[in-house]
Amino acid sequence: MSDDMRQALIEELKRRGRRFFTTEDYSRQGVLDALRENRRRHANEPLLQEVVHAAKHVASEIKGVVDLPAADIATVLLAAGGTIGILAEMHGLSAHALGGVLQYAGDELDQQATGGERP
């Protein structure tokens, strides 16, 4: 993405009242602070209540199958959520496509960690 496109997207998200973290200003705690503030601010909105309910289910499912501490899983999900959200905004990707992006990113990282594709 060009710098101009990225800046235009940042400005559009700001116009909509959404917080955007660039690579330069990203921090795990910053994202958590923004999410928790959003949760407090919009606690009575049905959409957020549905999202939080689904998030609790997803967190439980992931924790049940991933052999990592919850804090490590959270770190990855916080970064992945922001990245995948931007992809969805920019390209209008379907849920199926976004799931595929995350899974193929996992495959890419696995290949980097193991030295390539394994049979």
Coordinates of N, CA and C in Angstrom, one line a residue:
M1 N 0.8 -1.2 0.0 CA 0.0 0.0 0.0 C 0.9 1.2 0.0
S2 N 0.6 2.2 -0.8 CA 1.4 3.4 -0.9 C 1.1 4.2 0.3
D3 N 2.1 5.1 0.6 CA 1.9 6.0 1.8 C 0.7 6.9 1.7
D4 N 0.4 7.3 0.4 CA -0.8 8.2 0.2 C -2.1 7.4 0.5
M5 N -2.2 6.1 0.1 CA -3.3 5.3 0.3 C -3.5 5.0 1.8
R6 N -2.4 4.7 2.5 CA -2.4 4.5 3.9 C -2.9 5.7 4.7
Q7 N -2.4 6.9 4.3 CA -2.8 8.1 4.9 C -4.3 8.4 4.7
A8 N -4.8 8.1 3.5 CA -6.2 8.3 3.2 C -7.0 7.4 4.0
L9 N -6.6 6.2 4.2 CA -7.3 5.2 5.0 C -7.4 5.6 6.5
I10 N -6.2 6.1 7.0 CA -6.1 6.6 8.4 C -7.1 7.7 8.6
E11 N -7.1 8.7 7.6 CA -8.0 9.8 7.7 C -9.5 9.4 7.7
E12 N -9.8 8.4 6.8 CA -11.2 7.9 6.7 C -11.6 7.3 8.0
L13 N -10.7 6.5 8.6 CA -11.0 5.8 9.9 C -11.2 6.8 11.0
K14 N -10.4 7.8 11.0 CA -10.5 8.9 12.0 C -11.8 9.6 11.8
R15 N -12.2 9.9 10.6 CA -13.5 10.6 10.3 C -14.7 9.8 10.9
R16 N -14.5 8.5 10.8 CA -15.6 7.6 11.3 C -15.5 7.4 12.8
G17 N -14.5 8.0 13.5 CA -14.4 7.9 14.9 C -13.6 6.7 15.3
R18 N -12.9 6.0 14.4 CA -12.2 4.8 14.7 C -10.7 5.1 15.0
R19 N -10.2 4.4 15.9 CA -8.7 4.6 16.2 C -7.9 3.6 15.3
F20 N -6.8 4.1 14.8 CA -6.0 3.4 13.9 C -4.5 3.4 14.5
F21 N -3.9 2.3 14.6 CA -2.5 2.2 15.0 C -1.6 1.9 13.8
T22 N -0.7 2.8 13.6 CA 0.3 2.6 12.6 C 1.4 1.6 13.2
T23 N 2.2 1.1 12.3 CA 3.3 0.3 12.7 C 4.2 1.0 13.7
E24 N 4.4 2.3 13.5 CA 5.2 3.1 14.4 C 4.7 3.4 15.8
D25 N 3.3 3.5 15.9 CA 2.7 3.8 17.2 C 2.0 2.6 17.8
Y26 N 2.1 1.4 17.2 CA 1.5 0.2 17.8 C 2.1 -0.2 19.1
S27 N 1.3 -0.5 20.0 CA 1.7 -1.2 21.2 C 0.6 -2.1 21.7
R28 N 1.0 -3.2 22.3 CA 0.0 -4.1 22.8 C -0.9 -3.4 23.8
Q29 N -0.3 -2.7 24.7 CA -1.1 -2.0 25.8 C -2.0 -0.9 25.2
G30 N -1.5 -0.2 24.2 CA -2.3 0.8 23.5 C -3.5 0.3 22.9
V31 N -3.4 -0.9 22.3 CA -4.6 -1.5 21.7 C -5.5 -2.0 22.8
L32 N -5.0 -2.6 23.8 CA -5.9 -3.0 24.9 C -6.6 -1.8 25.5
D33 N -5.9 -0.7 25.7 CA -6.5 0.5 26.3 C -7.6 1.0 25.4
A34 N -7.4 1.0 24.1 CA -8.4 1.5 23.1 C -9.6 0.5 23.1
L35 N -9.4 -0.8 23.1 CA -10.5 -1.7 23.2 C -11.3 -1.6 24.4
R36 N -10.6 -1.5 25.6 CA -11.4 -1.4 26.8 C -12.2 -0.1 27.0
E37 N -11.6 1.0 26.5 CA -12.3 2.2 26.5 C -13.6 2.1 25.6
N38 N -13.4 1.5 24.4 CA -14.5 1.3 23.5 C -15.6 0.4 24.1
R39 N -15.2 -0.6 24.8 CA -16.1 -1.5 25.5 C -16.9 -0.7 26.6
R40 N -16.2 0.1 27.3 CA -16.9 0.9 28.3 C -17.9 1.9 27.7
R41 N -17.4 2.6 26.7 CA -18.2 3.6 26.0 C -19.4 3.1 25.3
H42 N -19.4 1.9 24.8 CA -20.5 1.4 24.0 C -21.1 0.1 24.6
A43 N -20.9 0.0 25.9 CA -21.4 -1.2 26.6 C -22.8 -1.6 26.4
N44 N -23.7 -0.6 26.2 CA -25.1 -0.9 26.0 C -25.6 -1.1 24.6
E45 N -24.6 -1.0 23.7 CA -25.0 -1.2 22.3 C -25.1 -2.7 21.9
P46 N -26.2 -3.1 21.3 CA -26.4 -4.6 21.0 C -25.3 -5.2 20.2
L47 N -24.8 -4.4 19.2 CA -23.7 -5.0 18.3 C -22.5 -5.3 19.1
L48 N -22.1 -4.4 20.0 CA -20.9 -4.6 20.8 C -21.1 -5.8 21.7
Q49 N -22.3 -5.9 22.3 CA -22.6 -7.0 23.2 C -22.4 -8.3 22.4
E50 N -22.9 -8.4 21.2 CA -22.8 -9.6 20.3 C -21.3 -9.9 20.0
V51 N -20.6 -8.8 19.7 CA -19.1 -9.0 19.4 C -18.4 -9.5 20.6
V52 N -18.6 -9.0 21.8 CA -18.0 -9.4 23.0 C -18.3 -10.8 23.3
H53 N -19.6 -11.2 23.2 CA -20.0 -12.5 23.4 C -19.3 -13.5 22.5
A54 N -19.3 -13.2 21.2 CA -18.6 -14.0 20.2 C -17.1 -14.1 20.5
A55 N -16.5 -13.0 21.0 CA -15.1 -12.9 21.3 C -14.7 -13.9 22.4
K56 N -15.6 -13.9 23.4 CA -15.4 -14.8 24.6 C -15.4 -16.3 24.1
H57 N -16.3 -16.6 23.2 CA -16.4 -17.9 22.7 C -15.1 -18.3 21.9
V58 N -14.7 -17.4 21.0 CA -13.5 -17.6 20.2 C -12.3 -17.7 21.0
A59 N -12.2 -16.9 22.1 CA -11.0 -17.0 23.0 C -11.0 -18.3 23.7
S60 N -12.1 -18.8 24.1 CA -12.2 -20.1 24.7 C -11.8 -21.3 23.8
E61 N -12.3 -21.2 22.5 CA -12.0 -22.2 21.5 C -10.5 -22.2 21.2
I62 N -9.9 -21.0 21.0 CA -8.5 -21.0 20.7 C -7.7 -21.5 21.8
K63 N -8.0 -21.0 23.0 CA -7.2 -21.4 24.2 C -7.3 -23.0 24.4
G64 N -8.4 -23.6 24.0 CA -8.5 -25.0 24.1 C -7.7 -25.8 23.1
V65 N -7.3 -25.2 22.0 CA -6.5 -26.0 21.0 C -5.1 -25.5 20.8
V66 N -4.8 -24.4 21.4 CA -3.4 -23.8 21.2 C -2.6 -24.0 22.5
D67 N -1.5 -24.6 22.4 CA -0.6 -24.8 23.5 C 0.3 -23.7 23.8
L68 N -0.3 -22.5 24.1 CA 0.5 -21.3 24.5 C -0.2 -20.6 25.6
P69 N 0.5 -19.8 26.4 CA -0.1 -19.0 27.4 C -1.1 -18.0 26.8
A70 N -2.1 -17.8 27.6 CA -3.2 -16.9 27.1 C -2.6 -15.5 26.7
A71 N -1.7 -15.0 27.4 CA -1.1 -13.7 27.1 C -0.4 -13.7 25.8
D72 N 0.2 -14.8 25.4 CA 0.9 -14.9 24.1 C -0.2 -15.0 23.0
I73 N -1.2 -15.7 23.2 CA -2.3 -15.8 22.2 C -2.9 -14.4 22.1
A74 N -3.1 -13.7 23.2 CA -3.7 -12.4 23.1 C -2.9 -11.4 22.3
T75 N -1.6 -11.5 22.5 CA -0.7 -10.6 21.7 C -0.8 -10.8 20.2
V76 N -0.9 -12.1 19.8 CA -1.0 -12.4 18.4 C -2.4 -11.9 17.9
L77 N -3.5 -12.2 18.7 CA -4.8 -11.8 18.2 C -5.0 -10.3 18.1
L78 N -4.4 -9.6 19.0 CA -4.5 -8.1 19.0 C -3.9 -7.6 17.7
A79 N -2.7 -8.1 17.3 CA -2.1 -7.6 16.1 C -2.8 -8.1 14.9
A80 N -3.2 -9.4 14.9 CA -3.9 -10.0 13.8 C -5.3 -9.3 13.5
G81 N -6.0 -9.0 14.6 CA -7.3 -8.3 14.5 C -7.2 -6.9 13.8
G82 N -6.2 -6.2 14.2 CA -6.0 -4.9 13.5 C -5.6 -5.0 12.1
T83 N -4.7 -5.9 11.8 CA -4.3 -6.1 10.4 C -5.4 -6.6 9.5
I84 N -6.2 -7.6 10.0 CA -7.2 -8.2 9.2 C -8.4 -7.2 9.1
G85 N -8.6 -6.4 10.1 CA -9.6 -5.3 10.0 C -9.3 -4.3 8.9
I86 N -8.1 -3.9 8.8 CA -7.7 -3.0 7.7 C -7.8 -3.7 6.3
L87 N -7.5 -4.9 6.2 CA -7.7 -5.6 5.0 C -9.2 -5.7 4.6
A88 N -10.0 -5.9 5.6 CA -11.4 -6.0 5.3 C -11.9 -4.6 4.8
E89 N -11.5 -3.5 5.5 CA -11.9 -2.2 5.1 C -11.4 -1.8 3.7
M90 N -10.2 -2.2 3.4 CA -9.6 -1.7 2.1 C -10.2 -2.5 1.0
H91 N -10.4 -3.8 1.2 CA -10.7 -4.7 0.0 C -12.1 -5.3 0.1
G92 N -12.9 -5.1 1.1 CA -14.2 -5.6 1.2 C -14.2 -7.2 1.2
L93 N -13.2 -7.8 1.9 CA -13.1 -9.2 1.9 C -14.2 -9.9 2.7
S94 N -14.6 -11.1 2.2 CA -15.6 -11.9 2.9 C -15.0 -12.5 4.2
A95 N -15.9 -13.0 5.0 CA -15.4 -13.7 6.2 C -14.6 -14.9 5.8
H96 N -15.0 -15.6 4.8 CA -14.3 -16.8 4.3 C -12.9 -16.4 3.9
A97 N -12.8 -15.3 3.2 CA -11.4 -14.8 2.7 C -10.6 -14.4 3.9
L98 N -11.2 -13.7 4.8 CA -10.4 -13.2 6.0 C -9.9 -14.4 6.8
G99 N -10.7 -15.4 7.0 CA -10.3 -16.6 7.7 C -9.1 -17.3 6.9
G100 N -9.2 -17.3 5.6 CA -8.1 -17.9 4.8 C -6.9 -17.1 4.9
V101 N -7.0 -15.8 5.0 CA -5.8 -14.9 5.1 C -5.1 -15.3 6.4
L102 N -5.8 -15.4 7.5 CA -5.2 -15.7 8.8 C -4.6 -17.1 8.8
Q103 N -5.2 -18.1 8.2 CA -4.7 -19.4 8.2 C -3.4 -19.5 7.3
Y104 N -3.5 -18.8 6.1 CA -2.3 -18.8 5.3 C -1.2 -18.0 5.9
A105 N -1.5 -17.0 6.6 CA -0.4 -16.3 7.4 C 0.2 -17.2 8.4
G106 N -0.6 -18.1 9.0 CA -0.1 -19.1 10.0 C 0.8 -20.0 9.3
D107 N 0.4 -20.5 8.1 CA 1.2 -21.4 7.3 C 2.6 -20.7 6.9
E108 N 2.5 -19.5 6.5 CA 3.7 -18.7 6.1 C 4.7 -18.7 7.3
L109 N 4.2 -18.3 8.5 CA 5.0 -18.2 9.6 C 5.6 -19.6 10.0
D110 N 4.8 -20.7 9.9 CA 5.3 -22.0 10.2 C 6.4 -22.4 9.2
Q111 N 6.2 -22.1 7.9 CA 7.3 -22.4 7.0 C 8.6 -21.6 7.3
Q112 N 8.4 -20.3 7.7 CA 9.6 -19.6 8.1 C 10.3 -20.2 9.3
A113 N 9.5 -20.7 10.2 CA 10.0 -21.2 11.4 C 10.7 -22.6 11.2
T114 N 10.2 -23.3 10.2 CA 10.7 -24.7 10.0 C 11.5 -24.9 8.8
G115 N 11.8 -23.8 8.1 CA 12.6 -23.9 6.9 C 11.9 -24.4 5.7
G116 N 10.6 -24.3 5.6 CA 9.9 -24.6 4.4 C 8.8 -25.6 4.6
E117 N 8.1 -25.8 3.5 CA 6.9 -26.7 3.6 C 7.3 -28.1 3.9
R118 N 6.6 -28.8 4.8 CA 6.8 -30.2 5.1 C 5.7 -31.0 4.5
P119 N 6.1 -32.3 4.2 CA 5.1 -33.2 3.6 C 4.0 -33.6 4.7

